[in-house]
Amino acid sequence: MQTHQYDVVIVGAGGAGMRAALEASGEVRTAVITKLYPTRSHTGAAQGGMCAALANVEEDNWEWHTFDTVKGGDYLVDQDAAEIMAKEAIDAIIDLEHMGLPFNRTPEGRIDQRRFGGHTRNHGEAAVRRSCYAADRTGHMILQTLYQNCVKQDVEFFNEFYVLDLITDHDLSTEDMADGAEVNATGVVAYDLATGEIHVFQAKAIIFATGGAGKIFKTTSNAHTLTGDGMALALRRGFPLEDMEFFQFHPTGLAGLGILLSEAARGEGGILRNSDGERFMERYAPTIKDLAPRDIVARSMANEVREGRGCGPNKDYVLLDLTHLEPSHIDAKLPDITEFARTYLGIEPYTDPIPVYPTAHYAMGGIPTNVEGEVLRDSHNVVKGLFAAGEVACVSVHGSNRLGTNSLLDINVFGKRAGRSAAAYSKTASFHDLPADAADRTIAQLDEMRDRPEGERVAEVRKALQETMDANAQVFRTKESLDQALADIRELQARYKNVSVQDKGQMFNTDLLEALELGFLLDLAEITVVAAINRKESRGGHYREDFPDRDDTNYMLHTMTYRRPATAGDTVDGTVENYFDHVEEFGDYKIVLGSKSVTQTRYEPMERKY
Ligand SMILES: Cc1cc2nc3c(=O)[nH]c(=O)nc-3n(C[C@H](O)[C@H](O)[C@H](O)COP(=O)(O)OP(=O)(O)OC[C@H]3O[C@@H](n4cnc5c(N)ncnc54)[C@H](O)[C@@H]3O)c2cc1C
C-alpha cells in the first residue's frame, strides 16, 4: 500500500475535473486521479456544443438563457444557480478560446453559434443561436484543450487509478450527526489498475468529478465506464443524492443501438417524421417544433410509436430526416454523426432518413452541492472539504430536464468554481489524521470478490439490470412498472452477493473492477426507482402515466435520498425538511426520502408550452 498527501485531490479527469485542476493546481498541491486516461473521458464524446449568450450571430442575453434553463427544467431548477451559470457562460467560452479551442467561426471571424432545443429569444418567441461549437466534436475539442493546458501547467495525474472509497471522519452511513456538527472528508482510497496496488490519498479538499451513470440503462448514449462511481460512494458514506428520479432520454439515439446523434442535427435543420412522413412535432410544440426540449421530443416520439405511427418492420422508431440539407452543409457541420449512421446502420444520410429512438443520456440528479461546489450532507449542512462538479453533481441548474449544450457549460462553470473553492479552502484547513484501517474496507471488498471461487456472472446481472430499467423506468413510467423494476433490482442485489470474477490476477484486472462498478450501478438504479415511485407527478424527464400532471402543490421540491442502516431513525439528523417522509425498508438498510426546497428568484412557475 502506498500513501500520498495533497492539498486538493480531484477524482475524475473529464471536463469538470480538468477545469477544476486548472484552477487549483496553480494555487496548491493538487493531484487528479482518474480511472480512464484523461482524454478518454466521456466529455470527449460530446458533439453538439456549449451554449453562452454571446450574441455573436443574433440578439441574445444571459437573462433569456436563465429563463430558458429554468423553464426547460420544468421549474425545479435552483434559479440562483441557473443565473450564475448563464452569466458566467460568456467568460467560460472566452477562457476556452484563450486556451486555444478551435471554435467554428462566422465569415467575420467571430465564434459561430447554432440553434439547440429549448434555447429561445425573448422568453420563447423563437429558437435562438446560442450554442458555440466545433463541428460535431465540441466535447473532443474541450477535453483536448483542457488536457493540453493541464500538461502545460504540470498538473499531476494518476491515470487508470480507480477511486473505490471516500474517507470521512464521521461515517454517516452508521452515525447520526447533530445539526451543524462538523463532518470532514479526509481522503480517498484508490486501486491502481496496472499493478493492483492500493493507494491512500490524504487531502484537505476532495473534488468528485466522476461523471454520469447512464449504464443503469441498456439503451444509452453513455460510454461503458459511466457507472456513477462518485454518486454511489457518496451514498454509501451516508450522504444524500438529489433528484435521482430525473434521467434524461435524448430523442435521437440510433434506433436499436442508443448511439447518439446530436441535437445539432435538428439545430442545423433536421426534421423528425413518423411513418406517414408527417413532421409530427408541429402537433406537440407548434412554436419551436423539432427544437422543443428533450423531454417533450422524446415523449412525443415514444407516443408516435405507441399510437402505431412508428417506422420500420416493427414500427418501433421514427425518422430523422436530413435529406433536404445540402451534402456540403452536412459534411461541414455534422461530419461525425452522419458517419455513425453510415457505419452502424448502413444509412446514407444525404439521401435517406435515419432511424432514431430515445436513448438514456444524462443524470439530472447527483451529489447535492451549493453554487461554490461544496457538497451538502442534508438539506443545508455542508461536508467540510468535499466538493463535486459536473454530471456527478446536482447544483441544481438542470432541474428535471437539462437543455442541450448546458452540460458542457455546467462542467466549465462549476468545475472552475469547485476548483477555486477547494483551493481556497485547503489554504486555511489542516490535514486530518487518517485512521490506520482507512483502506481495510476496500481491501476486504476486493479480496472477497476475487476469492469467491464461482458464482453469478457480472455480465448477466448487469444485462438483467439494464433490461428491467429500459422496460420499466424509461420515458413512460407507472407505479406498476416501477414496482416491477424495484422487485427486479432487489433480486439482482441478492444475486450480486454471489458474483465472482474469472480473472484472479493483480495486473490490469478489469474483470474485477467491472464487478465493483456493477455494485455502483445496482445501488444507483435502486435509488432512481425508489425516488421515481415516490414522485407522484409528471415533471421534465420523469413522466408518470398514472399522474400525468405537474403537481406544484406537493412536489415543487428536490428529492433527497439517503441510504441508512435499518436501525437508524427515519429522519436524517432530525433536521431534514422531511416533507416526503417516505421510507423504503430493505432488510439491513433502508432508503429515507427527504426533500430540499427549490430556490426561486425571479420566475414564477408557469405551464410549459413551446
Ligand atoms: C454522446 C454524448 C454527447 C454529448 N453531447 C453534449 C453536448 O453536445 N453538449 C453538452 O452540453 N453536453 C453533451 N453531453 C453531456 C456531457 O458531455 C457530459 O454531461 C459531460 O461531459 C460530463 O463531464 P464530466 O466532467 O462531469 O464527466 P466525464 O467527462 O464523464 O468524466 C468523468 C471522469 O471521472 C473519472 N472517473 C469516474 N469514476 C472514477 C473512479 N471511480 N475513480 C477515478 N476516476 C473516475 C473518469 O476517468 C473520467 O475522467 C453529451 C454526452 C454524451 C454521452
XYZ file of C-alpha atoms and ligand atoms in Angstrom:
663
model
C 0.000 0.000 0.000
C 1.228 3.490 -0.812
C 0.161 6.744 0.826
C 0.134 10.249 -0.658
C -0.653 13.685 0.668
C -2.071 16.573 -1.433
C -3.890 19.768 -0.565
C -6.515 19.058 -3.210
C -7.364 15.696 -4.757
C -9.659 15.721 -7.800
C -11.359 12.464 -8.736
C -12.072 12.456 -12.465
C -10.332 13.959 -15.485
C -13.284 14.811 -17.705
C -14.202 18.411 -18.430
C -15.235 19.185 -14.846
C -12.194 17.568 -13.236
C -9.651 19.165 -15.550
C -11.305 22.589 -15.415
C -11.091 22.354 -11.600
C -7.464 21.208 -11.843
C -6.508 24.270 -13.862
C -7.818 26.481 -11.045
C -6.451 24.521 -8.085
C -3.060 23.369 -9.327
C -1.684 26.888 -9.722
C -2.558 27.629 -6.106
C -1.944 24.494 -4.032
C -0.516 20.954 -4.403
C -3.105 19.167 -6.500
C -3.484 15.624 -7.818
C -6.012 14.324 -10.351
C -6.982 10.658 -10.007
C -8.777 9.115 -12.970
C -9.857 5.622 -13.910
C -9.566 6.488 -17.597
C -6.693 8.141 -19.364
C -7.900 11.798 -19.256
C -8.604 12.230 -22.954
C -10.802 9.108 -22.971
C -13.334 10.692 -20.582
C -16.900 10.937 -21.847
C -16.700 14.705 -22.255
C -14.715 13.847 -25.392
C -17.805 12.212 -26.899
C -19.927 15.370 -26.611
C -20.965 16.543 -30.014
C -23.287 19.462 -30.425
C -21.992 22.414 -28.473
C -21.680 24.576 -25.394
C -24.034 27.485 -25.002
C -23.473 31.086 -23.941
C -25.451 34.214 -24.762
C -22.564 35.790 -26.692
C -24.967 37.360 -29.176
C -22.370 36.825 -31.894
C -24.865 35.972 -34.620
C -28.230 37.072 -33.178
C -29.519 39.262 -30.412
C -29.310 37.388 -27.093
C -28.619 37.921 -23.408
C -27.928 35.881 -20.272
C -31.326 36.644 -18.772
C -33.113 34.848 -21.652
C -30.674 31.975 -21.189
C -31.504 31.817 -17.454
C -35.220 31.811 -18.209
C -34.894 29.058 -20.821
C -32.893 26.933 -18.381
C -35.495 27.363 -15.632
C -38.423 26.667 -17.946
C -36.585 23.802 -19.654
C -36.033 22.222 -16.227
C -39.789 22.432 -15.559
C -39.200 24.947 -12.735
C -37.314 22.522 -10.489
C -34.128 24.480 -11.241
C -32.477 26.478 -8.453
C -32.791 29.854 -10.114
C -29.805 31.484 -8.350
C -27.551 28.734 -9.734
C -29.010 28.998 -13.239
C -28.412 32.739 -13.239
C -24.763 32.254 -12.232
C -24.309 29.663 -14.969
C -25.869 31.826 -17.690
C -23.858 34.905 -16.648
C -20.540 33.076 -16.309
C -21.108 31.211 -19.582
C -19.645 34.078 -21.534
C -16.327 34.018 -19.648
C -16.301 30.228 -19.786
C -16.308 30.368 -23.600
C -13.702 33.112 -23.673
C -11.485 31.116 -21.267
C -11.596 28.150 -23.648
C -10.985 30.394 -26.644
C -7.881 31.811 -24.934
C -6.712 28.297 -24.086
C -6.734 27.572 -27.813
C -10.036 25.837 -28.545
C -10.769 25.966 -32.296
C -14.440 27.020 -32.364
C -16.266 27.230 -35.695
C -16.267 30.809 -36.998
C -18.648 33.193 -38.729
C -17.417 34.741 -42.008
C -16.482 37.821 -39.922
C -14.241 35.656 -37.750
C -16.419 35.598 -34.641
C -17.309 32.401 -32.780
C -20.236 30.902 -34.706
C -23.358 29.767 -32.860
C -26.180 27.391 -33.720
C -29.673 26.569 -32.510
C -30.413 23.950 -29.883
C -33.567 22.676 -28.209
C -35.313 24.991 -25.760
C -32.924 27.924 -26.278
C -35.053 30.867 -27.323
C -35.146 34.569 -27.935
C -37.148 36.754 -25.581
C -38.712 34.054 -23.394
C -39.901 31.640 -26.067
C -40.571 33.797 -29.133
C -38.392 31.697 -31.468
C -35.292 29.497 -31.389
C -32.058 31.446 -30.902
C -28.466 30.673 -31.957
C -26.702 30.253 -28.620
C -24.566 27.128 -28.914
C -20.844 27.585 -29.623
C -19.422 24.552 -31.374
C -16.583 22.887 -33.199
C -18.365 20.892 -35.935
C -19.984 17.949 -34.120
C -16.941 17.272 -31.956
C -17.192 20.105 -29.442
C -16.562 17.882 -26.417
C -13.484 16.378 -28.044
C -12.065 19.853 -28.563
C -12.893 20.908 -24.995
C -11.297 17.817 -23.490
C -8.135 18.081 -25.614
C -7.817 21.791 -24.914
C -8.194 21.346 -21.162
C -5.748 18.437 -21.162
C -3.126 20.359 -23.104
C -3.424 23.223 -20.648
C -3.135 20.813 -17.705
C 0.047 19.397 -19.225
C 1.361 22.918 -19.755
C 0.626 23.683 -16.112
C 2.273 20.438 -14.872
C -0.884 19.064 -13.279
C -0.121 15.736 -11.607
C -2.264 12.862 -12.921
C -2.735 9.367 -11.527
C -4.087 7.667 -14.648
C -6.012 4.409 -14.552
C -6.434 4.671 -10.789
C -9.944 3.718 -9.610
C -11.202 5.508 -6.523
C -13.151 2.920 -4.536
C -13.795 4.662 -1.230
C -14.174 8.062 0.346
C -12.737 8.550 3.837
C -14.546 10.818 6.288
C -14.036 11.487 9.994
C -17.641 10.544 10.739
C -19.401 7.757 8.901
C -22.941 8.958 8.349
C -23.941 5.583 6.997
C -23.876 4.414 10.624
C -23.860 7.570 12.787
C -26.444 10.296 13.278
C -24.985 13.802 13.413
C -26.475 16.801 15.148
C -27.487 19.764 13.034
C -24.423 21.960 12.448
C -21.939 19.339 13.718
C -18.783 19.136 11.631
C -18.189 16.275 9.227
C -14.913 16.277 7.263
C -13.839 14.466 4.125
C -10.229 13.441 4.717
C -9.101 11.236 1.841
C -9.815 8.616 -0.798
C -8.723 5.047 -1.420
C -7.687 4.158 -4.970
C -6.769 0.994 -6.863
C -4.001 1.103 -9.469
C -5.250 -0.877 -12.474
C -1.750 -1.668 -13.759
C -0.465 -3.262 -10.557
C -3.473 -3.978 -8.356
C -1.851 -1.946 -5.612
C -3.885 0.143 -3.147
C -3.085 3.847 -2.729
C -4.437 6.027 0.054
C -4.616 9.743 -0.669
C -4.873 12.126 2.257
C -6.266 15.528 1.265
C -7.579 18.723 2.780
C -10.095 19.038 -0.022
C -11.516 16.439 -2.407
C -13.469 17.187 -5.572
C -15.645 14.478 -7.075
C -15.911 14.936 -10.863
C -16.672 11.356 -11.848
C -19.400 11.971 -14.433
C -22.724 10.210 -15.061
C -24.402 6.849 -14.557
C -26.103 6.102 -17.896
C -25.127 2.444 -17.729
C -28.035 1.722 -15.391
C -29.963 1.587 -18.694
C -29.467 -0.727 -21.652
C -30.165 1.731 -24.461
C -27.863 4.624 -23.700
C -25.579 7.152 -25.335
C -23.184 6.779 -22.413
C -19.793 5.088 -22.524
C -19.212 1.714 -20.855
C -17.404 3.395 -17.957
C -20.259 5.707 -16.890
C -21.176 3.713 -13.817
C -21.848 6.561 -11.365
C -18.931 5.696 -9.052
C -18.784 9.057 -7.270
C -22.533 9.142 -6.635
C -22.520 5.608 -5.252
C -19.518 6.245 -2.994
C -21.149 9.353 -1.508
C -24.394 7.436 -0.992
C -22.583 4.599 0.763
C -20.927 7.049 3.166
C -24.375 8.237 4.216
C -24.551 11.380 2.071
C -27.734 12.086 0.147
C -28.306 12.082 -3.598
C -30.609 14.717 -5.046
C -33.321 14.325 -7.710
C -32.227 10.896 -8.893
C -35.630 10.151 -10.451
C -34.866 12.642 -13.203
C -32.962 10.985 -16.022
C -32.838 12.469 -19.476
C -33.744 10.382 -22.514
C -32.225 12.018 -25.557
C -34.596 11.852 -28.535
C -32.173 10.812 -31.219
C -30.249 7.674 -30.422
C -29.609 5.402 -33.413
C -32.580 3.013 -33.283
C -31.790 -0.237 -31.502
C -28.302 0.926 -30.539
C -28.627 4.102 -28.495
C -25.541 5.705 -30.057
C -26.139 9.428 -30.029
C -26.950 11.639 -32.984
C -26.551 15.132 -31.600
C -29.443 17.549 -31.360
C -27.208 19.700 -33.572
C -28.736 17.673 -36.434
C -32.073 19.352 -35.680
C -30.308 22.637 -34.851
C -28.948 22.585 -38.402
C -32.421 21.938 -39.842
C -33.078 18.197 -39.401
C -36.744 17.140 -39.052
C -38.405 14.216 -37.259
C -41.005 12.277 -39.236
C -43.370 9.388 -38.488
C -44.479 6.556 -40.788
C -46.895 8.914 -42.588
C -43.948 11.182 -43.384
C -45.557 13.747 -41.084
C -43.444 16.305 -39.242
C -45.218 15.321 -36.037
C -43.502 17.797 -33.693
C -45.714 20.507 -35.225
C -48.556 18.971 -33.243
C -46.711 18.759 -29.918
C -44.730 22.027 -29.906
C -46.186 24.373 -32.547
C -43.731 27.237 -31.982
C -40.311 25.586 -31.878
C -41.306 22.137 -33.192
C -38.304 19.804 -33.508
C -36.307 22.137 -31.274
C -38.525 21.663 -28.222
C -36.676 20.468 -25.092
C -35.612 16.838 -24.988
C -38.203 15.525 -22.536
C -41.012 16.763 -24.774
C -39.490 15.489 -28.027
C -38.609 12.081 -26.535
C -42.123 11.630 -25.185
C -43.680 12.721 -28.464
C -41.582 10.189 -30.368
C -42.460 7.389 -27.947
C -46.102 8.380 -28.302
C -45.992 8.238 -32.115
C -44.615 4.708 -31.853
C -47.259 3.694 -29.300
C -50.049 5.006 -31.462
C -48.860 2.928 -34.402
C -47.102 5.624 -36.438
C -43.630 4.174 -35.910
C -41.433 3.162 -38.850
C -39.628 0.001 -39.882
C -40.756 -3.639 -39.834
C -41.643 -3.458 -36.129
C -42.911 0.150 -36.237
C -40.613 0.878 -33.290
C -38.725 4.022 -34.289
C -39.176 7.351 -36.087
C -37.006 9.012 -38.711
C -34.570 11.896 -38.530
C -34.651 13.495 -41.945
C -31.589 15.447 -43.161
C -32.170 14.774 -46.856
C -33.289 18.354 -47.579
C -29.922 19.717 -46.353
C -27.050 20.303 -48.777
C -24.474 17.484 -48.559
C -21.753 20.139 -48.228
C -23.588 21.618 -45.222
C -23.905 18.159 -43.643
C -20.209 17.493 -44.204
C -19.165 20.813 -42.727
C -21.424 20.825 -39.669
C -22.298 17.200 -38.889
C -19.450 15.032 -40.175
C -19.124 12.575 -37.274
C -22.747 11.744 -36.580
C -23.599 11.186 -40.236
C -20.649 8.815 -40.375
C -22.178 6.952 -37.387
C -25.377 6.444 -39.406
C -23.350 5.027 -42.305
C -21.168 2.810 -40.133
C -23.701 1.410 -37.690
C -26.938 1.353 -39.713
C -25.691 1.407 -43.292
C -27.816 4.504 -43.994
C -26.690 7.323 -46.320
C -27.990 10.498 -44.627
C -27.716 12.580 -47.848
C -30.481 10.501 -49.398
C -32.209 8.513 -46.644
C -33.690 9.471 -43.289
C -32.068 7.922 -40.200
C -33.959 5.578 -37.795
C -33.891 7.067 -34.273
C -35.414 6.393 -30.844
C -34.863 7.918 -27.353
C -31.711 6.829 -25.529
C -30.753 7.259 -21.845
C -28.405 10.196 -21.848
C -27.925 12.345 -18.780
C -28.373 12.253 -14.995
C -30.024 15.476 -13.881
C -29.629 14.305 -10.279
C -26.475 13.606 -8.339
C -24.473 14.702 -5.312
C -26.106 17.880 -3.968
C -23.869 20.947 -3.904
C -24.220 24.670 -3.387
C -23.032 27.131 -6.028
C -19.479 27.036 -4.627
C -19.338 23.308 -5.324
C -19.488 22.337 -1.629
C -21.287 19.020 -1.035
C -24.370 19.034 1.212
C -24.897 16.311 3.789
C -28.587 17.153 4.191
C -30.837 19.977 3.064
C -28.482 22.674 4.409
C -25.259 21.462 6.184
C -22.106 21.101 4.061
C -19.455 18.391 4.348
C -16.173 20.157 5.074
C -13.521 19.536 2.459
C -15.822 17.769 -0.012
C -16.729 19.292 -3.360
C -18.403 17.993 -6.515
C -18.832 19.301 -10.060
C -20.046 18.128 -13.443
C -22.561 15.415 -14.212
C -21.919 13.702 -10.853
C -23.227 16.810 -9.066
C -26.646 18.401 -8.715
C -26.386 22.161 -8.192
C -29.281 22.162 -9.469
C -29.082 24.025 -12.760
C -30.915 21.414 -14.811
C -33.907 20.783 -12.579
C -35.981 17.965 -14.007
C -34.781 18.301 -17.612
C -31.478 19.643 -18.933
C -31.331 21.762 -22.066
C -28.882 20.612 -24.731
C -25.444 22.304 -24.512
C -25.979 23.264 -20.859
C -23.828 20.380 -19.590
C -20.593 21.324 -21.320
C -21.342 24.735 -19.870
C -22.076 23.366 -16.393
C -18.789 21.416 -16.242
C -16.800 24.507 -17.207
C -18.565 26.987 -14.920
C -18.956 24.778 -11.866
C -15.697 22.873 -12.471
C -13.924 26.216 -12.284
C -15.890 27.246 -9.186
C -15.238 23.946 -7.397
C -11.514 24.170 -8.218
C -11.316 27.661 -6.807
C -13.338 26.859 -3.688
C -11.339 23.720 -2.928
C -8.029 25.530 -3.332
C -9.156 28.415 -1.124
C -10.499 26.011 1.498
C -7.294 23.975 1.563
C -5.233 27.098 2.242
C -6.945 27.611 5.590
C -7.688 23.980 6.538
C -5.301 21.433 8.019
C -4.944 17.729 7.295
C -6.987 15.317 9.379
C -5.316 12.137 10.568
C -6.436 9.114 8.640
C -7.356 6.019 10.626
C -4.869 3.153 10.337
C -7.590 0.994 8.805
C -8.593 3.561 6.141
C -8.135 1.096 3.287
C -9.412 -2.023 5.043
C -12.970 -1.790 3.791
C -11.749 -1.561 0.194
C -9.213 -4.361 0.551
C -11.810 -6.642 2.138
C -14.263 -5.901 -0.679
C -11.659 -6.661 -3.359
C -10.471 -9.835 -1.645
C -13.972 -11.129 -1.146
C -14.839 -10.587 -4.795
C -11.600 -12.123 -6.051
C -11.655 -15.089 -3.676
C -15.195 -16.223 -4.407
C -14.494 -19.426 -6.348
C -17.557 -19.398 -8.568
C -20.910 -17.719 -8.765
C -23.007 -15.306 -10.780
C -21.521 -13.689 -13.877
C -21.155 -9.908 -13.833
C -22.330 -9.515 -17.423
C -25.545 -11.417 -16.783
C -26.545 -9.462 -13.700
C -25.716 -6.185 -15.449
C -27.741 -7.140 -18.512
C -30.763 -8.053 -16.390
C -30.498 -4.733 -14.547
C -30.275 -2.723 -17.755
C -33.178 -4.608 -19.315
C -35.549 -4.005 -16.436
C -34.588 -0.329 -16.316
C -35.289 0.026 -20.058
C -38.568 -1.846 -19.798
C -39.882 -0.241 -16.609
C -38.217 3.086 -15.829
C -37.771 4.709 -19.233
C -39.724 7.538 -20.926
C -43.110 6.318 -19.620
C -43.429 5.134 -16.017
C -46.264 3.851 -13.807
C -46.439 2.616 -10.225
C -46.697 -0.939 -11.559
C -43.716 -0.659 -13.880
C -41.572 0.953 -11.194
C -42.579 -1.643 -8.600
C -41.540 -4.294 -11.104
C -38.182 -2.592 -11.626
C -37.625 -2.380 -7.873
C -38.509 -6.040 -7.337
C -36.066 -6.997 -10.108
C -33.327 -4.814 -8.644
C -33.852 -6.374 -5.199
C -33.426 -9.813 -6.691
C -30.328 -8.686 -8.586
C -28.857 -7.149 -5.413
C -29.173 -10.595 -3.834
C -27.554 -12.278 -6.842
C -24.788 -9.662 -6.749
C -23.713 -11.001 -3.363
C -22.629 -14.157 -5.217
C -20.933 -12.541 -8.170
C -17.497 -13.927 -8.924
C -14.771 -12.933 -11.367
C -12.751 -15.232 -13.564
C -9.553 -13.178 -13.504
C -7.919 -13.651 -10.106
C -4.758 -11.715 -11.006
C -3.322 -8.399 -9.811
C -2.387 -6.743 -13.107
C -4.964 -4.993 -15.336
C -7.828 -6.869 -13.728
C -10.690 -5.071 -15.470
C -12.904 -8.062 -14.720
C -12.644 -7.270 -11.012
C -13.315 -3.578 -11.490
C -16.361 -4.194 -13.667
C -17.744 -6.285 -10.830
C -17.320 -3.354 -8.438
C -18.842 -0.962 -10.969
C -21.866 -3.232 -11.198
C -22.324 -2.757 -7.454
C -22.446 1.013 -8.011
C -24.994 0.619 -10.811
C -27.301 -1.540 -8.689
C -27.256 0.960 -5.816
C -27.990 3.863 -8.137
C -30.745 2.090 -10.049
C -32.410 1.283 -6.739
C -32.280 4.911 -5.607
C -33.538 6.100 -9.005
C -36.547 3.802 -8.891
C -37.421 4.465 -5.236
C -37.317 8.212 -5.906
C -39.429 7.731 -9.042
C -42.055 5.740 -7.141
C -42.236 8.489 -4.541
C -42.728 11.339 -7.021
C -46.402 11.022 -7.892
C -46.451 13.684 -10.577
C -45.004 14.241 -14.057
C -42.270 16.813 -14.472
C -39.470 17.125 -17.019
C -37.779 13.796 -17.687
C -39.937 11.961 -15.130
C -43.292 11.068 -16.693
C -45.800 9.068 -14.639
C -48.729 7.883 -16.755
C -50.715 7.378 -13.563
C -50.009 11.000 -12.523
C -49.726 12.826 -15.859
C -49.792 16.394 -14.488
C -47.202 18.506 -12.740
C -48.170 18.982 -9.092
C -46.559 22.145 -7.729
C -48.550 21.977 -4.503
C -46.930 18.750 -3.325
C -43.829 18.284 -5.438
C -42.130 21.622 -6.039
C -39.256 20.139 -4.021
C -35.940 18.464 -4.647
C -35.849 14.821 -3.577
C -33.023 13.937 -1.180
C -32.473 10.167 -0.916
C -30.388 8.671 1.875
C -29.304 5.100 2.436
C -29.385 4.399 6.162
C -28.856 1.372 8.397
C -32.090 -0.430 9.252
C -31.655 0.578 12.884
C -31.326 4.342 12.213
C -34.154 6.813 12.733
C -36.430 7.696 9.836
C -35.427 11.330 9.723
C -31.915 12.312 8.868
C -30.271 14.284 11.665
C -33.791 15.119 12.792
C -33.443 18.286 10.713
C -34.193 17.401 7.136
C -37.209 19.136 5.732
C -38.670 15.691 5.545
C -41.788 16.509 3.534
C -41.767 13.299 1.603
C -41.375 11.373 4.835
C -41.177 8.132 2.947
C -39.084 5.150 3.986
C -38.411 2.018 1.979
C -37.148 -0.897 4.129
C -34.671 -3.371 2.635
C -33.637 -5.707 5.454
C -30.245 -4.473 6.616
C -30.721 -0.934 5.280
C -33.442 1.464 4.303
C -33.847 4.356 1.923
C -35.136 7.527 3.515
C -36.611 10.191 1.258
C -36.274 13.746 2.407
C -36.585 16.945 0.457
C -34.920 20.299 -0.140
C -36.691 23.448 -1.203
C -36.273 24.858 -4.706
C -34.678 28.314 -4.886
C -36.897 30.685 -6.837
C -35.737 34.197 -7.623
C -37.451 35.962 -10.492
C -39.515 33.336 -12.314
C -42.889 32.099 -11.110
C -43.711 28.568 -12.271
C -45.924 28.568 -15.366
C -47.380 25.938 -17.610
C -44.693 24.801 -20.029
C -45.687 25.396 -23.657
C -43.434 25.655 -26.698
C -22.528 11.061 -26.634
C -22.709 12.279 -25.782
C -22.826 13.532 -26.366
C -22.999 14.669 -25.581
N -23.092 15.895 -26.187
C -23.201 17.006 -25.409
C -23.212 18.303 -25.993
O -23.082 18.480 -27.211
N -23.349 19.377 -25.190
C -23.473 19.253 -23.836
O -23.585 20.270 -23.153
N -23.440 18.026 -23.259
C -23.290 16.915 -24.003
N -23.237 15.695 -23.401
C -23.204 15.610 -21.929
C -21.810 15.991 -21.443
O -20.860 15.605 -22.376
C -21.469 15.340 -20.106
O -22.520 15.525 -19.193
C -20.206 15.962 -19.527
O -19.175 15.963 -20.486
C -19.751 15.255 -18.265
O -18.485 15.755 -17.886
P -17.824 15.322 -16.524
O -16.517 16.000 -16.443
O -18.793 15.535 -15.421
O -17.638 13.729 -16.630
P -16.836 12.822 -17.696
O -16.337 13.569 -18.851
O -17.679 11.634 -17.924
O -15.564 12.387 -16.852
C -15.642 11.539 -15.735
C -14.245 11.288 -15.212
O -14.327 10.606 -13.977
C -13.396 9.571 -13.935
N -13.895 8.556 -13.006
C -15.141 8.020 -12.934
N -15.202 7.134 -11.934
C -13.983 7.120 -11.345
C -13.415 6.409 -10.250
N -14.119 5.512 -9.559
N -12.126 6.641 -9.941
C -11.377 7.522 -10.652
N -11.868 8.218 -11.689
C -13.141 8.015 -12.011
C -13.255 9.111 -15.371
O -11.989 8.521 -15.568
C -13.383 10.430 -16.125
O -12.125 11.042 -16.242
C -23.062 14.548 -24.171
C -22.934 13.299 -23.580
C -22.785 12.172 -24.369
C -22.706 10.833 -23.674
